[in-house]
PDB file of C-alpha atoms (C1' of nucleotides) in Angstrom:
ATOM      1  CA  MET A 263      -0.053  -0.159  -0.173  1.00 76.00           C
ATOM      2  CA  GLN A 264       0.824   3.868  -0.662  1.00 81.00           C
ATOM      3  CA  THR A 265       2.268   5.719   1.897  1.00 89.00           C
ATOM      4  CA  THR A 266       0.959   9.876   2.807  1.00 94.00           C
ATOM      5  CA  LEU A 267       4.636  10.433   2.124  1.00 94.00           C
ATOM      6  CA  GLU A 268       4.865   8.731  -0.926  1.00 95.00           C
ATOM      7  CA  PHE A 269       1.973  10.338  -2.942  1.00 97.00           C
ATOM      8  CA  ASP A 270       3.242  13.700  -1.728  1.00 97.00           C
ATOM      9  CA  GLN A 271       6.062  13.349  -2.988  1.00 97.00           C
ATOM     10  CA  VAL A 272       5.626  12.123  -6.533  1.00 98.00           C
ATOM     11  CA  PHE A 273       2.152  14.778  -6.557  1.00 98.00           C
ATOM     12  CA  SER A 274       4.733  17.607  -5.651  1.00 98.00           C
ATOM     13  CA  ALA A 275       7.517  15.910  -8.199  1.00 98.00           C
ATOM     14  CA  LEU A 276       5.005  16.960 -11.160  1.00 98.00           C
ATOM     15  CA  ALA A 277       3.915  20.245 -10.166  1.00 98.00           C
ATOM     16  CA  ASP A 278       6.674  21.499 -11.349  1.00 98.00           C
ATOM     17  CA  ALA A 279       6.655  21.767 -15.157  1.00 98.00           C
ATOM     18  CA  THR A 280      10.271  21.028 -15.678  1.00 98.00           C
ATOM     19  CA  ARG A 281      10.317  18.357 -13.991  1.00 98.00           C
ATOM     20  CA  ARG A 282       7.087  17.156 -16.085  1.00 98.00           C
ATOM     21  CA  ASP A 283       9.290  17.182 -19.222  1.00 98.00           C
ATOM     22  CA  ILE A 284      12.316  15.392 -17.716  1.00 98.00           C
ATOM     23  CA  VAL A 285       9.712  12.196 -17.252  1.00 98.00           C
ATOM     24  CA  ARG A 286       8.635  12.558 -20.700  1.00 97.00           C
ATOM     25  CA  ARG A 287      11.764  12.622 -22.034  1.00 96.00           C
ATOM     26  CA  ALA A 288      13.238   9.702 -19.849  1.00 96.00           C
ATOM     27  CA  MET A 289      11.014   8.317 -21.719  1.00 95.00           C
ATOM     28  CA  ASP A 290      12.909   7.245 -24.664  1.00 90.00           C
ATOM     29  CA  ALA A 291      16.374   7.677 -22.365  1.00 80.00           C
ATOM     30  CA  GLY A 292      19.939   7.578 -23.200  1.00 83.00           C
ATOM     31  CA  GLU A 293      19.898  11.585 -22.499  1.00 95.00           C
ATOM     32  CA  GLY A 294      22.573  11.907 -18.453  1.00 96.00           C
ATOM     33  CA  VAL A 295      21.572  14.810 -16.621  1.00 97.00           C
ATOM     34  CA  ALA A 296      23.491  17.256 -18.515  1.00 96.00           C
ATOM     35  CA  GLU A 297      22.065  16.640 -22.362  1.00 96.00           C
ATOM     36  CA  LEU A 298      18.737  16.989 -20.283  1.00 97.00           C
ATOM     37  CA  ALA A 299      20.278  19.929 -18.458  1.00 97.00           C
ATOM     38  CA  SER A 300      21.070  21.312 -22.090  1.00 96.00           C
ATOM     39  CA  HIS A 301      17.209  22.017 -23.160  1.00 96.00           C
ATOM     40  CA  TYR A 302      16.021  23.923 -19.936  1.00 97.00           C
ATOM     41  CA  PRO A 303      17.364  27.569 -19.365  1.00 96.00           C
ATOM     42  CA  MET A 304      18.682  27.185 -15.422  1.00 97.00           C
ATOM     43  CA  SER A 305      21.663  25.884 -14.401  1.00 97.00           C
ATOM     44  CA  PHE A 306      23.110  22.678 -14.879  1.00 97.00           C
ATOM     45  CA  ALA A 307      23.528  22.656 -11.062  1.00 97.00           C
ATOM     46  CA  ALA A 308      19.273  23.336 -11.200  1.00 98.00           C
ATOM     47  CA  VAL A 309      18.242  20.698 -13.553  1.00 98.00           C
ATOM     48  CA  GLN A 310      20.830  18.396 -11.122  1.00 98.00           C
ATOM     49  CA  LYS A 311      17.734  19.333  -8.416  1.00 98.00           C
ATOM     50  CA  HIS A 312      14.946  18.162 -10.405  1.00 98.00           C
ATOM     51  CA  VAL A 313      16.091  14.548 -11.329  1.00 98.00           C
ATOM     52  CA  ALA A 314      17.036  14.109  -7.501  1.00 98.00           C
ATOM     53  CA  ILE A 315      13.388  15.149  -6.765  1.00 98.00           C
ATOM     54  CA  LEU A 316      12.640  12.619  -9.237  1.00 98.00           C
ATOM     55  CA  GLU A 317      14.714   9.652  -7.919  1.00 98.00           C
ATOM     56  CA  ARG A 318      13.402  10.287  -4.251  1.00 97.00           C
ATOM     57  CA  ALA A 319      10.046  10.388  -5.747  1.00 97.00           C
ATOM     58  CA  GLY A 320      10.519   7.492  -7.392  1.00 97.00           C
ATOM     59  CA  LEU A 321       9.985   8.548 -10.379  1.00 98.00           C
ATOM     60  CA  VAL A 322      12.873   8.000 -12.807  1.00 97.00           C
ATOM     61  CA  THR A 323      16.138   5.849 -11.793  1.00 97.00           C
ATOM     62  CA  LYS A 324      19.804   6.683 -13.051  1.00 96.00           C
ATOM     63  CA  ARG A 325      22.248   4.151 -14.277  1.00 96.00           C
ATOM     64  CA  ARG A 326      25.709   4.356 -14.697  1.00 95.00           C
ATOM     65  CA  ILE A 327      26.635   3.935 -18.319  1.00 94.00           C
ATOM     66  CA  GLY A 328      30.669   5.136 -18.700  1.00 92.00           C
ATOM     67  CA  ARG A 329      31.137   8.500 -17.218  1.00 93.00           C
ATOM     68  CA  ARG A 330      27.499   9.524 -17.577  1.00 95.00           C
ATOM     69  CA  LYS A 331      24.841   8.859 -15.148  1.00 96.00           C
ATOM     70  CA  VAL A 332      21.670   8.251 -17.662  1.00 97.00           C
ATOM     71  CA  VAL A 333      18.342   9.172 -16.398  1.00 97.00           C
ATOM     72  CA  ARG A 334      15.187   6.489 -17.370  1.00 96.00           C
ATOM     73  CA  THR A 335      11.666   7.144 -15.917  1.00 96.00           C
ATOM     74  CA  ASN A 336       9.677   4.528 -13.670  1.00 96.00           C
ATOM     75  CA  MET A 337       6.491   3.916 -14.111  1.00 96.00           C
ATOM     76  CA  ALA A 338       6.277   2.099 -11.776  1.00 96.00           C
ATOM     77  CA  GLY A 339       6.162   5.488  -9.773  1.00 96.00           C
ATOM     78  CA  LEU A 340       3.752   6.498 -12.347  1.00 97.00           C
ATOM     79  CA  LEU A 341       1.669   4.122 -11.284  1.00 96.00           C
ATOM     80  CA  VAL A 342       1.701   5.052  -7.650  1.00 96.00           C
ATOM     81  CA  ALA A 343      -0.037   8.232  -8.910  1.00 97.00           C
ATOM     82  CA  ARG A 344      -2.638   6.923 -11.339  1.00 97.00           C
ATOM     83  CA  ARG A 345      -3.831   3.796  -8.524  1.00 95.00           C
ATOM     84  CA  LEU A 346      -4.918   7.363  -6.205  1.00 96.00           C
ATOM     85  CA  LEU A 347      -6.455   8.813  -9.295  1.00 97.00           C
ATOM     86  CA  ASP A 348      -8.233   5.065  -9.917  1.00 96.00           C
ATOM     87  CA  GLN A 349      -9.755   5.455  -6.426  1.00 95.00           C
ATOM     88  CA  TYR A 350     -11.243   7.887  -6.278  1.00 96.00           C
ATOM     89  CA  GLU A 351     -12.736   7.477  -9.684  1.00 95.00           C
ATOM     90  CA  GLU A 352     -13.213   4.429  -7.659  1.00 94.00           C
ATOM     91  CA  LEU A 353     -15.810   6.600  -5.035  1.00 94.00           C
ATOM     92  CA  TRP A 354     -17.091   8.836  -7.311  1.00 94.00           C
ATOM     93  CA  ARG A 355     -18.985   6.580  -8.890  1.00 92.00           C
ATOM     94  CA  GLY A 356     -19.390   4.498  -6.164  1.00 89.00           C
ATOM     95  CA  ARG A 357     -21.528   8.014  -5.183  1.00 86.00           C
ATOM     96  CA  ILE A 358     -23.105   8.201  -8.379  1.00 81.00           C
ATOM     97  CA  ASP A 359     -24.844   4.578  -8.803  1.00 82.00           C
ATOM     98  CA  ARG A 360     -25.615   5.384  -4.900  1.00 83.00           C
ATOM     99  CA  MET A 361     -27.649   8.445  -6.207  1.00 80.00           C
ATOM    100  CA  THR A 362     -29.381   6.323  -9.252  1.00 84.00           C
ATOM    101  CA  GLU A 363     -30.658   3.721  -6.766  1.00 79.00           C
ATOM    102  CA  LEU A 364     -31.984   6.020  -4.441  1.00 77.00           C
ATOM    103  CA  VAL A 365     -33.852   8.049  -7.936  1.00 81.00           C
ATOM    104  CA  THR A 366     -34.959   4.169  -8.837  1.00 75.00           C
ATOM    105  CA  GLU A 367     -35.695   2.473  -5.866  1.00 58.00           C
ATOM    106  CA  PRO A 368     -38.029   4.843  -3.837  1.00 55.00           C
ATOM    107  CA  LYS A 369     -39.571   4.196  -0.285  1.00 49.00           C
ATOM    108  CA  GLU A 370     -42.725   3.457  -1.372  1.00 51.00           C
ATOM    109  CA  SER A 371     -43.882   1.929  -4.963  1.00 45.00           C
ATOM    110  CA  ASN A 372     -44.508   4.364  -8.320  1.00 46.00           C
ATOM    111  CA  PRO A 373     -47.803   4.015 -10.426  1.00 44.00           C
TER     112      PRO A 373
ATOM    113  CA  MET B  29      -5.970  21.180 -23.908  1.00 75.00           C
ATOM    114  CA  GLN B  30      -4.286  21.743 -20.719  1.00 81.00           C
ATOM    115  CA  THR B  31      -1.990  24.550 -19.833  1.00 89.00           C
ATOM    116  CA  THR B  32       0.568  24.326 -18.086  1.00 94.00           C
ATOM    117  CA  LEU B  33      -0.590  26.267 -15.275  1.00 94.00           C
ATOM    118  CA  GLU B  34      -3.360  24.095 -14.695  1.00 95.00           C
ATOM    119  CA  PHE B  35      -1.385  20.825 -14.489  1.00 97.00           C
ATOM    120  CA  ASP B  36       1.017  22.845 -11.739  1.00 98.00           C
ATOM    121  CA  GLN B  37      -1.938  23.410  -9.800  1.00 98.00           C
ATOM    122  CA  VAL B  38      -3.941  19.929  -9.894  1.00 98.00           C
ATOM    123  CA  PHE B  39      -1.218  18.276  -8.588  1.00 98.00           C
ATOM    124  CA  SER B  40       0.767  20.873  -5.735  1.00 98.00           C
ATOM    125  CA  ALA B  41      -3.106  20.941  -4.706  1.00 98.00           C
ATOM    126  CA  LEU B  42      -3.077  16.277  -4.855  1.00 98.00           C
ATOM    127  CA  ALA B  43       1.035  17.736  -3.166  1.00 98.00           C
ATOM    128  CA  ASP B  44      -0.758  17.576   0.151  1.00 98.00           C
ATOM    129  CA  ALA B  45      -2.138  14.496   2.732  1.00 98.00           C
ATOM    130  CA  THR B  46      -5.056  16.760   4.249  1.00 98.00           C
ATOM    131  CA  ARG B  47      -6.035  17.651   0.826  1.00 98.00           C
ATOM    132  CA  ARG B  48      -6.289  14.785  -1.400  1.00 98.00           C
ATOM    133  CA  ASP B  49      -8.360  13.919   2.424  1.00 98.00           C
ATOM    134  CA  ILE B  50     -10.736  16.745   1.307  1.00 98.00           C
ATOM    135  CA  VAL B  51     -11.345  16.271  -1.893  1.00 98.00           C
ATOM    136  CA  ARG B  52     -12.254  12.575  -0.555  1.00 97.00           C
ATOM    137  CA  ARG B  53     -14.499  13.543   2.002  1.00 96.00           C
ATOM    138  CA  ALA B  54     -16.157  16.093  -0.554  1.00 96.00           C
ATOM    139  CA  MET B  55     -17.387  13.456  -2.732  1.00 95.00           C
ATOM    140  CA  ASP B  56     -20.243  12.259  -1.113  1.00 90.00           C
ATOM    141  CA  ALA B  57     -20.867  15.898  -0.489  1.00 80.00           C
ATOM    142  CA  GLY B  58     -22.730  17.573   2.560  1.00 83.00           C
ATOM    143  CA  GLU B  59     -20.503  19.360   4.479  1.00 95.00           C
ATOM    144  CA  GLY B  60     -19.475  22.835   4.950  1.00 96.00           C
ATOM    145  CA  VAL B  61     -16.080  24.250   5.427  1.00 97.00           C
ATOM    146  CA  ALA B  62     -16.556  24.741   9.260  1.00 96.00           C
ATOM    147  CA  GLU B  63     -17.390  20.718   9.087  1.00 96.00           C
ATOM    148  CA  LEU B  64     -14.942  19.821   7.120  1.00 97.00           C
ATOM    149  CA  ALA B  65     -12.630  21.491   9.464  1.00 97.00           C
ATOM    150  CA  SER B  66     -13.669  19.601  12.522  1.00 96.00           C
ATOM    151  CA  HIS B  67     -11.936  16.476  11.057  1.00 96.00           C
ATOM    152  CA  TYR B  68      -8.317  17.819  11.697  1.00 97.00           C
ATOM    153  CA  PRO B  69      -5.669  18.544  13.988  1.00 96.00           C
ATOM    154  CA  MET B  70      -5.624  22.564  12.497  1.00 97.00           C
ATOM    155  CA  SER B  71      -7.100  26.104  12.270  1.00 97.00           C
ATOM    156  CA  PHE B  72     -10.589  26.272  10.988  1.00 97.00           C
ATOM    157  CA  ALA B  73      -8.460  29.093   9.224  1.00 98.00           C
ATOM    158  CA  ALA B  74      -6.016  26.403   7.898  1.00 98.00           C
ATOM    159  CA  VAL B  75      -8.713  23.825   6.470  1.00 98.00           C
ATOM    160  CA  GLN B  76     -11.071  27.022   5.191  1.00 98.00           C
ATOM    161  CA  LYS B  77      -7.282  28.123   2.678  1.00 98.00           C
ATOM    162  CA  HIS B  78      -7.365  24.238   1.645  1.00 98.00           C
ATOM    163  CA  VAL B  79     -10.391  24.683   0.326  1.00 98.00           C
ATOM    164  CA  ALA B  80      -9.006  28.116  -1.650  1.00 98.00           C
ATOM    165  CA  ILE B  81      -6.563  26.155  -2.547  1.00 98.00           C
ATOM    166  CA  LEU B  82      -8.000  22.878  -4.164  1.00 98.00           C
ATOM    167  CA  GLU B  83     -11.418  25.483  -5.210  1.00 98.00           C
ATOM    168  CA  ARG B  84      -8.629  27.565  -7.962  1.00 97.00           C
ATOM    169  CA  ALA B  85      -7.412  24.304  -8.757  1.00 97.00           C
ATOM    170  CA  GLY B  86     -10.573  23.418 -10.344  1.00 97.00           C
ATOM    171  CA  LEU B  87     -10.924  19.827  -8.118  1.00 98.00           C
ATOM    172  CA  VAL B  88     -13.715  20.910  -5.911  1.00 98.00           C
ATOM    173  CA  THR B  89     -16.838  23.810  -6.125  1.00 97.00           C
ATOM    174  CA  LYS B  90     -18.153  25.684  -3.096  1.00 97.00           C
ATOM    175  CA  ARG B  91     -22.435  26.138  -3.700  1.00 96.00           C
ATOM    176  CA  ARG B  92     -24.238  28.383  -0.885  1.00 95.00           C
ATOM    177  CA  ILE B  93     -26.686  26.086   1.258  1.00 95.00           C
ATOM    178  CA  GLY B  94     -28.260  28.780   4.795  1.00 93.00           C
ATOM    179  CA  ARG B  95     -25.198  30.035   6.096  1.00 94.00           C
ATOM    180  CA  ARG B  96     -23.762  27.367   4.958  1.00 96.00           C
ATOM    181  CA  LYS B  97     -20.821  26.298   1.836  1.00 97.00           C
ATOM    182  CA  VAL B  98     -21.358  23.517   1.082  1.00 97.00           C
ATOM    183  CA  VAL B  99     -17.872  21.951  -1.079  1.00 97.00           C
ATOM    184  CA  ARG B 100     -18.349  18.616  -3.058  1.00 96.00           C
ATOM    185  CA  THR B 101     -15.159  17.344  -5.113  1.00 97.00           C
ATOM    186  CA  ASN B 102     -15.434  17.928  -8.961  1.00 97.00           C
ATOM    187  CA  MET B 103     -14.426  15.166 -10.569  1.00 96.00           C
ATOM    188  CA  ALA B 104     -12.892  17.441 -14.141  1.00 96.00           C
ATOM    189  CA  GLY B 105     -10.151  17.778 -12.509  1.00 96.00           C
ATOM    190  CA  LEU B 106      -9.165  15.178 -11.077  1.00 97.00           C
ATOM    191  CA  LEU B 107      -9.666  14.056 -14.548  1.00 96.00           C
ATOM    192  CA  VAL B 108      -7.494  16.281 -15.810  1.00 96.00           C
ATOM    193  CA  ALA B 109      -4.618  15.046 -13.552  1.00 97.00           C
ATOM    194  CA  ARG B 110      -5.652  11.384 -14.842  1.00 97.00           C
ATOM    195  CA  ARG B 111      -5.387  13.062 -18.270  1.00 96.00           C
ATOM    196  CA  LEU B 112      -1.480  13.906 -18.014  1.00 96.00           C
ATOM    197  CA  LEU B 113      -0.678  10.067 -16.268  1.00 97.00           C
ATOM    198  CA  ASP B 114      -2.591   8.484 -19.375  1.00 96.00           C
ATOM    199  CA  GLN B 115      -0.262  10.609 -22.171  1.00 95.00           C
ATOM    200  CA  TYR B 116       2.585   9.178 -19.961  1.00 96.00           C
ATOM    201  CA  GLU B 117       1.086   5.462 -20.214  1.00 95.00           C
ATOM    202  CA  GLU B 118       1.297   5.615 -23.908  1.00 94.00           C
ATOM    203  CA  LEU B 119       4.338   7.201 -24.748  1.00 94.00           C
ATOM    204  CA  TRP B 120       5.586   4.318 -22.203  1.00 94.00           C
ATOM    205  CA  ARG B 121       3.912   2.151 -24.277  1.00 92.00           C
ATOM    206  CA  GLY B 122       4.811   3.248 -27.336  1.00 89.00           C
ATOM    207  CA  ARG B 123       8.193   3.603 -26.447  1.00 86.00           C
ATOM    208  CA  ILE B 124       8.322  -0.435 -25.659  1.00 81.00           C
ATOM    209  CA  ASP B 125       6.548  -1.548 -28.795  1.00 82.00           C
ATOM    210  CA  ARG B 126       9.301   0.402 -30.732  1.00 83.00           C
ATOM    211  CA  MET B 127      11.834  -1.763 -28.592  1.00 79.00           C
ATOM    212  CA  THR B 128       9.846  -4.951 -29.188  1.00 84.00           C
ATOM    213  CA  GLU B 129      10.205  -3.908 -32.668  1.00 77.00           C
ATOM    214  CA  LEU B 130      13.547  -3.581 -33.409  1.00 75.00           C
ATOM    215  CA  VAL B 131      14.250  -7.268 -31.336  1.00 80.00           C
ATOM    216  CA  THR B 132      11.255  -8.859 -33.721  1.00 74.00           C
ATOM    217  CA  GLU B 133      12.495  -7.556 -36.960  1.00 57.00           C
ATOM    218  CA  PRO B 134      16.497  -7.380 -36.910  1.00 54.00           C
ATOM    219  CA  LYS B 135      18.668  -6.305 -39.255  1.00 48.00           C
ATOM    220  CA  GLU B 136      19.538  -9.459 -40.932  1.00 49.00           C
ATOM    221  CA  SER B 137      17.572 -12.614 -41.290  1.00 43.00           C
ATOM    222  CA  ASN B 138      17.645 -14.833 -38.581  1.00 44.00           C
ATOM    223  CA  PRO B 139      18.563 -18.634 -38.805  1.00 43.00           C
TER     224      PRO B 139
ATOM    225  C1'  DC C 256      49.594  10.589 -13.987  1.00 81.31           C
ATOM    226  C1'  DA C 257      47.401  14.697 -15.235  1.00 81.31           C
ATOM    227  C1'  DT C 258      43.540  16.788 -16.843  1.00 81.31           C
ATOM    228  C1'  DC C 259      39.168  16.771 -18.023  1.00 81.31           C
ATOM    229  C1'  DG C 260      33.850  15.563 -18.935  1.00 81.31           C
ATOM    230  C1'  DG C 261      30.100  14.511 -16.263  1.00 81.31           C
ATOM    231  C1'  DT C 262      27.810  14.089 -11.551  1.00 81.31           C
ATOM    232  C1'  DA C 263      27.273  15.302  -6.974  1.00 81.31           C
ATOM    233  C1'  DC C 264      26.936  18.333  -3.170  1.00 81.31           C
ATOM    234  C1'  DA C 265      27.527  22.738  -0.206  1.00 81.31           C
ATOM    235  C1'  DA C 266      25.988  26.995   1.087  1.00 81.31           C
ATOM    236  C1'  DC C 267      23.591  31.510  -0.266  1.00 81.31           C
ATOM    237  C1'  DC C 268      19.208  34.334  -1.499  1.00 81.31           C
ATOM    238  C1'  DA C 269      14.894  35.227  -2.909  1.00 81.31           C
ATOM    239  C1'  DT C 270       9.965  34.103  -3.221  1.00 81.31           C
ATOM    240  C1'  DA C 271       6.136  30.152  -1.562  1.00 81.31           C
ATOM    241  C1'  DC C 272       4.088  27.872   1.242  1.00 81.31           C
ATOM    242  C1'  DG C 273       1.553  26.116   5.676  1.00 81.31           C
ATOM    243  C1'  DG C 274       0.159  27.628   9.680  1.00 81.31           C
ATOM    244  C1'  DT C 275      -1.091  30.557  13.118  1.00 81.31           C
ATOM    245  C1'  DT C 276      -4.504  35.092  15.475  1.00 81.31           C
ATOM    246  C1'  DG C 277      -7.787  38.398  14.273  1.00 81.31           C
ATOM    247  C1'  DT C 278     -11.224  40.946  11.788  1.00 81.31           C
ATOM    248  C1'  DA C 279     -14.203  41.753   8.521  1.00 81.31           C
ATOM    249  C1'  DT C 280     -18.854  40.024   5.570  1.00 81.31           C
ATOM    250  C1'  DG C 281     -23.397  37.708   5.039  1.00 81.31           C
ATOM    251  C1'  DA C 282     -27.120  35.214   6.392  1.00 81.31           C
ATOM    252  C1'  DC C 283     -30.471  33.347   9.584  1.00 81.31           C
ATOM    253  C1'  DG C 284     -33.379  33.889  13.929  1.00 81.31           C
ATOM    254  C1'  DC C 285     -35.189  36.455  17.733  1.00 81.31           C
TER     255       DC C 285
ATOM    256  C1'  DG D  36     -31.741  45.656  14.681  1.00 81.31           C
ATOM    257  C1'  DC D  37     -29.310  42.431  17.547  1.00 81.31           C
ATOM    258  C1'  DG D  38     -26.760  38.653  18.364  1.00 81.31           C
ATOM    259  C1'  DT D  39     -24.630  34.874  15.865  1.00 81.31           C
ATOM    260  C1'  DC D  40     -23.153  30.753  12.962  1.00 81.31           C
ATOM    261  C1'  DA D  41     -20.245  30.224   8.977  1.00 81.31           C
ATOM    262  C1'  DT D  42     -17.040  31.817   6.173  1.00 81.31           C
ATOM    263  C1'  DA D  43     -13.593  34.782   3.882  1.00 81.31           C
ATOM    264  C1'  DC D  44      -9.028  37.556   4.409  1.00 81.31           C
ATOM    265  C1'  DA D  45      -5.368  40.095   6.121  1.00 81.31           C
ATOM    266  C1'  DA D  46      -0.747  40.274   8.429  1.00 81.31           C
ATOM    267  C1'  DC D  47       2.284  37.622   9.917  1.00 81.31           C
ATOM    268  C1'  DC D  48       6.209  33.857  11.085  1.00 81.31           C
ATOM    269  C1'  DG D  49       9.275  29.297  10.260  1.00 81.31           C
ATOM    270  C1'  DT D  50       9.898  26.660   6.836  1.00 81.31           C
ATOM    271  C1'  DA D  51      10.408  24.703   2.444  1.00 81.31           C
ATOM    272  C1'  DT D  52      11.155  25.709  -2.293  1.00 81.31           C
ATOM    273  C1'  DG D  53      13.446  26.228  -7.048  1.00 81.31           C
ATOM    274  C1'  DG D  54      17.177  28.850  -8.350  1.00 81.31           C
ATOM    275  C1'  DT D  55      22.030  30.280  -8.316  1.00 81.31           C
ATOM    276  C1'  DT D  56      27.552  29.399  -7.873  1.00 81.31           C
ATOM    277  C1'  DG D  57      31.369  27.601  -6.189  1.00 81.31           C
ATOM    278  C1'  DT D  58      33.627  23.527  -5.050  1.00 81.31           C
ATOM    279  C1'  DA D  59      35.133  18.565  -4.735  1.00 81.31           C
ATOM    280  C1'  DC D  60      34.516  13.593  -6.445  1.00 81.31           C
ATOM    281  C1'  DC D  61      34.566  10.243  -9.914  1.00 81.31           C
ATOM    282  C1'  DG D  62      35.916   7.652 -14.461  1.00 81.31           C
ATOM    283  C1'  DA D  63      37.991   7.941 -19.082  1.00 81.31           C
ATOM    284  C1'  DT D  64      41.396   9.294 -21.862  1.00 81.31           C
ATOM    285  C1'  DG D  65      46.190  11.720 -23.409  1.00 81.31           C
TER     286       DG D  65
END
DNA sequence: CATCGGTACAACCATACGGTTGTATGACGC
DNA sequence: GCGTCATACAACCGTATGGTTGTACCGATG
């Protein structure tokens, strides 16, 4: 089961446009941190921090290849977020069903 | 289409345990802000702020009923987040497919 | 071994965030 | 109109966050 901390980390990690773009880019993995950094209008260190945040949240992994560390997104991490949303959707559906039930099965018999 | 700001707001709104719980509670709507606040170990004002953040993010709506304002979650808002994740999943799948293709359709004919 | 490319990390700064208290607005019951 | 319940909002405070620069740590290559 997911801990609240896990949810906090995943959602706050995704709450930044640069990080969302890194996640997207790191799907076709092959780029190291420096290569990733070249796409954004900020310092290398800033991007390196973003990657670290994504890594702590379990959204990407880093693997050493030669002198670089290649960043690759971890689908399992994204699924953590999705599971919460699915859970909400299920609750929502349940609520709708209960309302429908009230309407189609009234207390008294109908004409 | 979703704007970056919309994504920022939705994900950062969901990156807080109290707010996630409010979203869950507000599905079975019926509670006003004060009633919601009674569930959490913090001031009314703090909860009111959380609700405001959720409202700006489009995750809940408030409707006046008598002297209260009843909070109800807005499923459409949650679907904004889900769409992004679905989009990621699709990209991921596409990447897997391309890799599979490389494996099952090698350059040269196989023995 | 010296160097250089790539990464990590610490220190610092401005601003945003989560919480507090206090005050103002709005709608109902008398 | 008056009190009061429910909500809104401003001011303030400590800490987290997103950015910067500078320095130290590998690992490949001359």
